[in-house]
mmCIF file of C-alpha atoms in Angstrom:
data_model
loop_
_atom_site.group_PDB
_atom_site.id
_atom_site.type_symbol
_atom_site.label_atom_id
_atom_site.label_comp_id
_atom_site.label_asym_id
_atom_site.label_seq_id
_atom_site.Cartn_x
_atom_site.Cartn_y
_atom_site.Cartn_z
ATOM 1 C CA UNK A 1 153.466 68.164 81.970
ATOM 2 C CA UNK A 2 152.295 66.951 78.521
ATOM 3 C CA UNK A 3 149.534 64.625 80.427
ATOM 4 C CA UNK A 4 147.882 67.687 82.406
ATOM 5 C CA UNK A 5 147.910 69.917 78.991
ATOM 6 C CA UNK A 6 146.355 67.179 77.121
ATOM 7 C CA UNK A 7 143.660 66.795 79.999
ATOM 8 C CA UNK A 8 143.262 70.377 80.072
ATOM 9 C CA UNK A 9 142.512 70.522 76.375
ATOM 10 C CA UNK A 10 140.200 67.720 76.324
ATOM 11 C CA UNK A 11 138.300 69.675 79.374
ATOM 12 C CA UNK A 12 138.273 72.871 77.203
ATOM 13 C CA UNK A 13 137.037 70.771 74.332
ATOM 14 C CA UNK A 14 134.185 69.201 76.042
ATOM 15 C CA UNK A 15 133.094 72.464 77.576
ATOM 16 C CA UNK A 16 133.223 73.859 74.519
ATOM 17 C CA UNK A 17 130.587 71.314 73.025
ATOM 18 C CA UNK A 18 128.667 71.301 75.886
ATOM 19 C CA UNK A 19 127.750 74.831 75.630
ATOM 20 C CA UNK A 20 127.083 74.794 72.204
ATOM 21 C CA UNK A 21 124.586 72.097 72.819
ATOM 22 C CA UNK A 22 122.873 74.020 75.540
ATOM 23 C CA UNK A 23 119.995 76.131 74.876
ATOM 24 C CA UNK A 24 120.188 79.765 74.116
ATOM 25 C CA UNK A 25 118.995 81.808 77.207
ATOM 26 C CA UNK A 26 115.832 83.648 76.294
ATOM 27 C CA UNK A 27 116.031 87.900 76.053
ATOM 28 C CA UNK A 28 113.634 89.056 78.302
ATOM 29 C CA UNK A 29 111.679 92.158 77.036
ATOM 30 C CA UNK A 30 111.710 94.884 79.587
ATOM 31 C CA UNK A 31 110.568 97.989 77.657
ATOM 32 C CA UNK A 32 107.310 98.227 79.400
ATOM 33 C CA UNK A 33 109.490 98.186 82.622
ATOM 34 C CA UNK A 34 109.748 101.655 83.847
ATOM 35 C CA UNK A 35 109.247 103.524 87.176
ATOM 36 C CA UNK A 36 106.455 105.235 85.759
ATOM 37 C CA UNK A 37 104.639 101.870 85.194
ATOM 38 C CA UNK A 38 105.303 100.400 88.545
ATOM 39 C CA UNK A 39 103.718 103.671 89.973
ATOM 40 C CA UNK A 40 100.755 103.065 87.579
ATOM 41 C CA UNK A 41 100.564 99.415 88.594
ATOM 42 C CA UNK A 42 100.444 100.340 92.565
ATOM 43 C CA UNK A 43 97.539 102.894 91.492
ATOM 44 C CA UNK A 44 95.844 100.410 89.690
ATOM 45 C CA UNK A 45 96.193 97.658 92.244
ATOM 46 C CA UNK A 46 97.422 95.190 89.956
ATOM 47 C CA UNK A 47 99.456 93.040 92.060
ATOM 48 C CA UNK A 48 100.457 90.587 89.409
ATOM 49 C CA UNK A 49 102.520 93.418 87.492
ATOM 50 C CA UNK A 50 103.529 94.742 91.008
ATOM 51 C CA UNK A 51 105.031 91.048 91.021
ATOM 52 C CA UNK A 52 106.435 90.771 87.880
ATOM 53 C CA UNK A 53 108.439 94.079 87.873
ATOM 54 C CA UNK A 54 109.963 93.093 91.563
ATOM 55 C CA UNK A 55 110.920 89.675 90.123
ATOM 56 C CA UNK A 56 112.717 91.267 86.972
ATOM 57 C CA UNK A 57 114.392 93.790 89.250
ATOM 58 C CA UNK A 58 114.450 94.375 93.104
ATOM 59 C CA UNK A 59 115.082 97.861 92.798
ATOM 60 C CA UNK A 60 111.057 98.446 91.985
ATOM 61 C CA UNK A 61 110.473 97.794 95.962
ATOM 62 C CA UNK A 62 112.067 101.202 96.715
ATOM 63 C CA UNK A 63 112.074 103.664 93.776
ATOM 64 C CA UNK A 64 111.142 106.998 94.556
ATOM 65 C CA UNK A 65 108.659 109.184 92.356
ATOM 66 C CA UNK A 66 108.965 113.100 92.309
ATOM 67 C CA UNK A 67 107.303 113.612 96.099
ATOM 68 C CA UNK A 68 109.691 111.150 97.212
ATOM 69 C CA UNK A 69 106.911 108.560 97.514
ATOM 70 C CA UNK A 70 107.628 104.348 97.374
ATOM 71 C CA UNK A 71 105.639 101.413 95.866
ATOM 72 C CA UNK A 72 105.002 101.156 99.518
ATOM 73 C CA UNK A 73 103.929 104.908 100.480
ATOM 74 C CA UNK A 74 101.321 104.434 97.308
ATOM 75 C CA UNK A 75 99.940 101.454 98.823
ATOM 76 C CA UNK A 76 99.655 103.121 101.901
ATOM 77 C CA UNK A 77 98.048 106.077 100.182
ATOM 78 C CA UNK A 78 95.595 103.990 98.151
ATOM 79 C CA UNK A 79 94.912 101.820 101.272
ATOM 80 C CA UNK A 80 95.955 98.376 99.464
ATOM 81 C CA UNK A 81 96.721 95.920 102.485
ATOM 82 C CA UNK A 82 97.210 93.189 100.126
ATOM 83 C CA UNK A 83 99.760 94.775 97.831
ATOM 84 C CA UNK A 84 101.684 96.086 101.094
ATOM 85 C CA UNK A 85 102.072 93.146 102.547
ATOM 86 C CA UNK A 86 103.496 91.592 99.203
ATOM 87 C CA UNK A 87 106.191 94.455 99.368
ATOM 88 C CA UNK A 88 106.870 93.911 102.984
ATOM 89 C CA UNK A 89 107.607 90.166 102.553
ATOM 90 C CA UNK A 90 110.443 91.082 100.173
ATOM 91 C CA UNK A 91 113.566 91.947 103.210
ATOM 92 C CA UNK A 92 114.533 94.794 100.762
ATOM 93 C CA UNK A 93 111.770 96.888 101.153
ATOM 94 C CA UNK A 94 112.446 99.783 103.422
ATOM 95 C CA UNK A 95 109.682 100.089 105.736
ATOM 96 C CA UNK A 96 110.677 103.458 107.913
ATOM 97 C CA UNK A 97 111.914 105.166 104.389
ATOM 98 C CA UNK A 98 110.910 109.005 104.622
ATOM 99 C CA UNK A 99 109.483 110.870 101.764
ATOM 100 C CA UNK A 100 109.993 114.263 100.735
ATOM 101 C CA UNK A 101 108.218 115.655 103.378
ATOM 102 C CA UNK A 102 109.425 113.601 106.390
ATOM 103 C CA UNK A 103 106.357 111.364 106.075
ATOM 104 C CA UNK A 104 106.713 107.313 106.340
ATOM 105 C CA UNK A 105 104.459 104.840 104.655
ATOM 106 C CA UNK A 106 102.775 104.505 108.261
ATOM 107 C CA UNK A 107 102.125 108.436 108.485
ATOM 108 C CA UNK A 108 100.699 108.535 104.964
ATOM 109 C CA UNK A 109 98.364 105.677 105.745
ATOM 110 C CA UNK A 110 97.304 107.197 109.076
ATOM 111 C CA UNK A 111 96.972 111.025 108.092
ATOM 112 C CA UNK A 112 94.640 109.253 105.057
ATOM 113 C CA UNK A 113 92.511 107.090 107.404
ATOM 114 C CA UNK A 114 93.796 104.100 105.915
ATOM 115 C CA UNK A 115 94.052 101.554 108.658
ATOM 116 C CA UNK A 116 93.757 98.566 106.928
ATOM 117 C CA UNK A 117 97.235 99.554 105.346
ATOM 118 C CA UNK A 118 98.222 100.753 108.714
ATOM 119 C CA UNK A 119 97.790 97.206 110.374
ATOM 120 C CA UNK A 120 99.989 95.647 107.990
ATOM 121 C CA UNK A 121 102.940 98.337 108.252
ATOM 122 C CA UNK A 122 102.835 97.914 112.363
ATOM 123 C CA UNK A 123 102.613 94.090 112.027
ATOM 124 C CA UNK A 124 105.552 94.205 109.689
ATOM 125 C CA UNK A 125 107.594 96.453 112.014
ATOM 126 C CA UNK A 126 106.561 100.036 111.100
ATOM 127 C CA UNK A 127 107.720 102.418 114.029
ATOM 128 C CA UNK A 128 104.684 104.668 114.956
ATOM 129 C CA UNK A 129 106.963 106.798 116.914
ATOM 130 C CA UNK A 130 108.690 107.870 113.870
ATOM 131 C CA UNK A 131 108.067 111.499 113.690
ATOM 132 C CA UNK A 132 105.760 112.661 110.905
ATOM 133 C CA UNK A 133 106.222 116.031 108.835
ATOM 134 C CA UNK A 134 107.329 117.781 112.008
ATOM 135 C CA UNK A 135 110.743 116.492 113.198
ATOM 136 C CA UNK A 136 109.776 116.478 116.707
ATOM 137 C CA UNK A 137 105.867 114.958 116.115
ATOM 138 C CA UNK A 138 104.927 111.278 116.433
ATOM 139 C CA UNK A 139 102.400 110.287 113.925
ATOM 140 C CA UNK A 140 99.215 110.116 116.124
ATOM 141 C CA UNK A 141 100.199 113.943 116.453
ATOM 142 C CA UNK A 142 100.077 114.389 112.947
ATOM 143 C CA UNK A 143 96.467 113.334 112.755
ATOM 144 C CA UNK A 144 95.619 115.057 115.704
ATOM 145 C CA UNK A 145 96.739 118.830 114.416
ATOM 146 C CA UNK A 146 94.175 120.908 113.488
ATOM 147 C CA UNK A 147 93.011 120.927 109.813
ATOM 148 C CA UNK A 148 94.627 124.727 108.797
ATOM 149 C CA UNK A 149 94.502 125.971 105.035
ATOM 150 C CA UNK A 150 98.265 125.235 104.968
ATOM 151 C CA UNK A 151 97.475 121.165 106.021
ATOM 152 C CA UNK A 152 94.646 121.202 103.712
ATOM 153 C CA UNK A 153 96.144 122.810 100.763
ATOM 154 C CA UNK A 154 98.808 119.618 101.152
ATOM 155 C CA UNK A 155 95.934 117.550 101.075
ATOM 156 C CA UNK A 156 94.984 118.944 97.603
ATOM 157 C CA UNK A 157 98.085 118.998 96.237
ATOM 158 C CA UNK A 158 98.456 115.220 97.037
ATOM 159 C CA UNK A 159 95.015 114.624 95.722
ATOM 160 C CA UNK A 160 95.430 116.033 92.462
ATOM 161 C CA UNK A 161 98.825 114.492 92.086
ATOM 162 C CA UNK A 162 98.155 110.722 92.564
ATOM 163 C CA UNK A 163 94.306 111.623 91.128
ATOM 164 C CA UNK A 164 92.485 110.677 94.283
ATOM 165 C CA UNK A 165 89.148 111.879 95.952
ATOM 166 C CA UNK A 166 89.639 115.379 97.954
ATOM 167 C CA UNK A 167 86.702 115.579 100.709
ATOM 168 C CA UNK A 168 87.850 117.610 103.710
ATOM 169 C CA UNK A 169 85.014 115.568 105.572
ATOM 170 C CA UNK A 170 86.601 112.273 104.447
ATOM 171 C CA UNK A 171 89.975 113.537 105.599
ATOM 172 C CA UNK A 172 88.789 114.781 108.907
ATOM 173 C CA UNK A 173 86.987 111.256 109.295
ATOM 174 C CA UNK A 174 90.639 109.336 108.343
ATOM 175 C CA UNK A 175 92.641 111.702 110.957
ATOM 176 C CA UNK A 176 89.799 110.446 113.545
ATOM 177 C CA UNK A 177 89.982 106.896 112.745
ATOM 178 C CA UNK A 178 93.931 107.350 112.871
ATOM 179 C CA UNK A 179 93.540 108.425 116.243
ATOM 180 C CA UNK A 180 90.917 105.707 117.303
ATOM 181 C CA UNK A 181 93.514 103.214 115.518
ATOM 182 C CA UNK A 182 96.520 104.107 117.556
ATOM 183 C CA UNK A 183 94.376 104.456 120.957
ATOM 184 C CA UNK A 184 93.528 100.670 120.164
ATOM 185 C CA UNK A 185 96.942 100.100 119.598
ATOM 186 C CA UNK A 186 98.304 101.324 122.761
ATOM 187 C CA UNK A 187 95.372 99.546 124.123
ATOM 188 C CA UNK A 188 96.403 96.117 122.753
ATOM 189 C CA UNK A 189 99.763 96.877 124.031
ATOM 190 C CA UNK A 190 98.905 97.283 127.530
ATOM 191 C CA UNK A 191 96.759 93.982 127.541
ATOM 192 C CA UNK A 192 99.896 92.230 126.385
ATOM 193 C CA UNK A 193 101.947 93.406 129.190
ATOM 194 C CA UNK A 194 99.441 92.583 132.036
#
């Protein structure tokens, strides 16, 4: 018994001495790391800072703003395929997550005509049959719907909130691009199955 106690004491002294000689772990200053700053980094298309935030804490992959938009949804809104790809390379990113009005990142990209991001989202498994806004309507139907005053009002609110250009002609062109994009996706799928 005495031998084991002596060995344990020697081991403890060795560990204490070793820990005393090791370098201190540097303290990382995360005072500039906030949810709001992550959203600013996405808006400014600052991929290096987005990467830094995700390295600090993976929670930044799926944080939500006041509208329920995640960083991935913002890359869809701002048409940032490179940043979207980076976020999607992280398995913790929720690709089919829905914001406050029932839209996914693919829906956001599609209704704004941002097909570059739409392609990346589909490549990583976004589901184009997921209902968008209306619980029964897939994304393509959201792009096909008439631009009523209520829908244009939503576009205007989003444009103001996220500081993007509001232009009815471009919105309609974007929706038309969405329809063409999904038509091409169906064509590609049918060619694969031949």
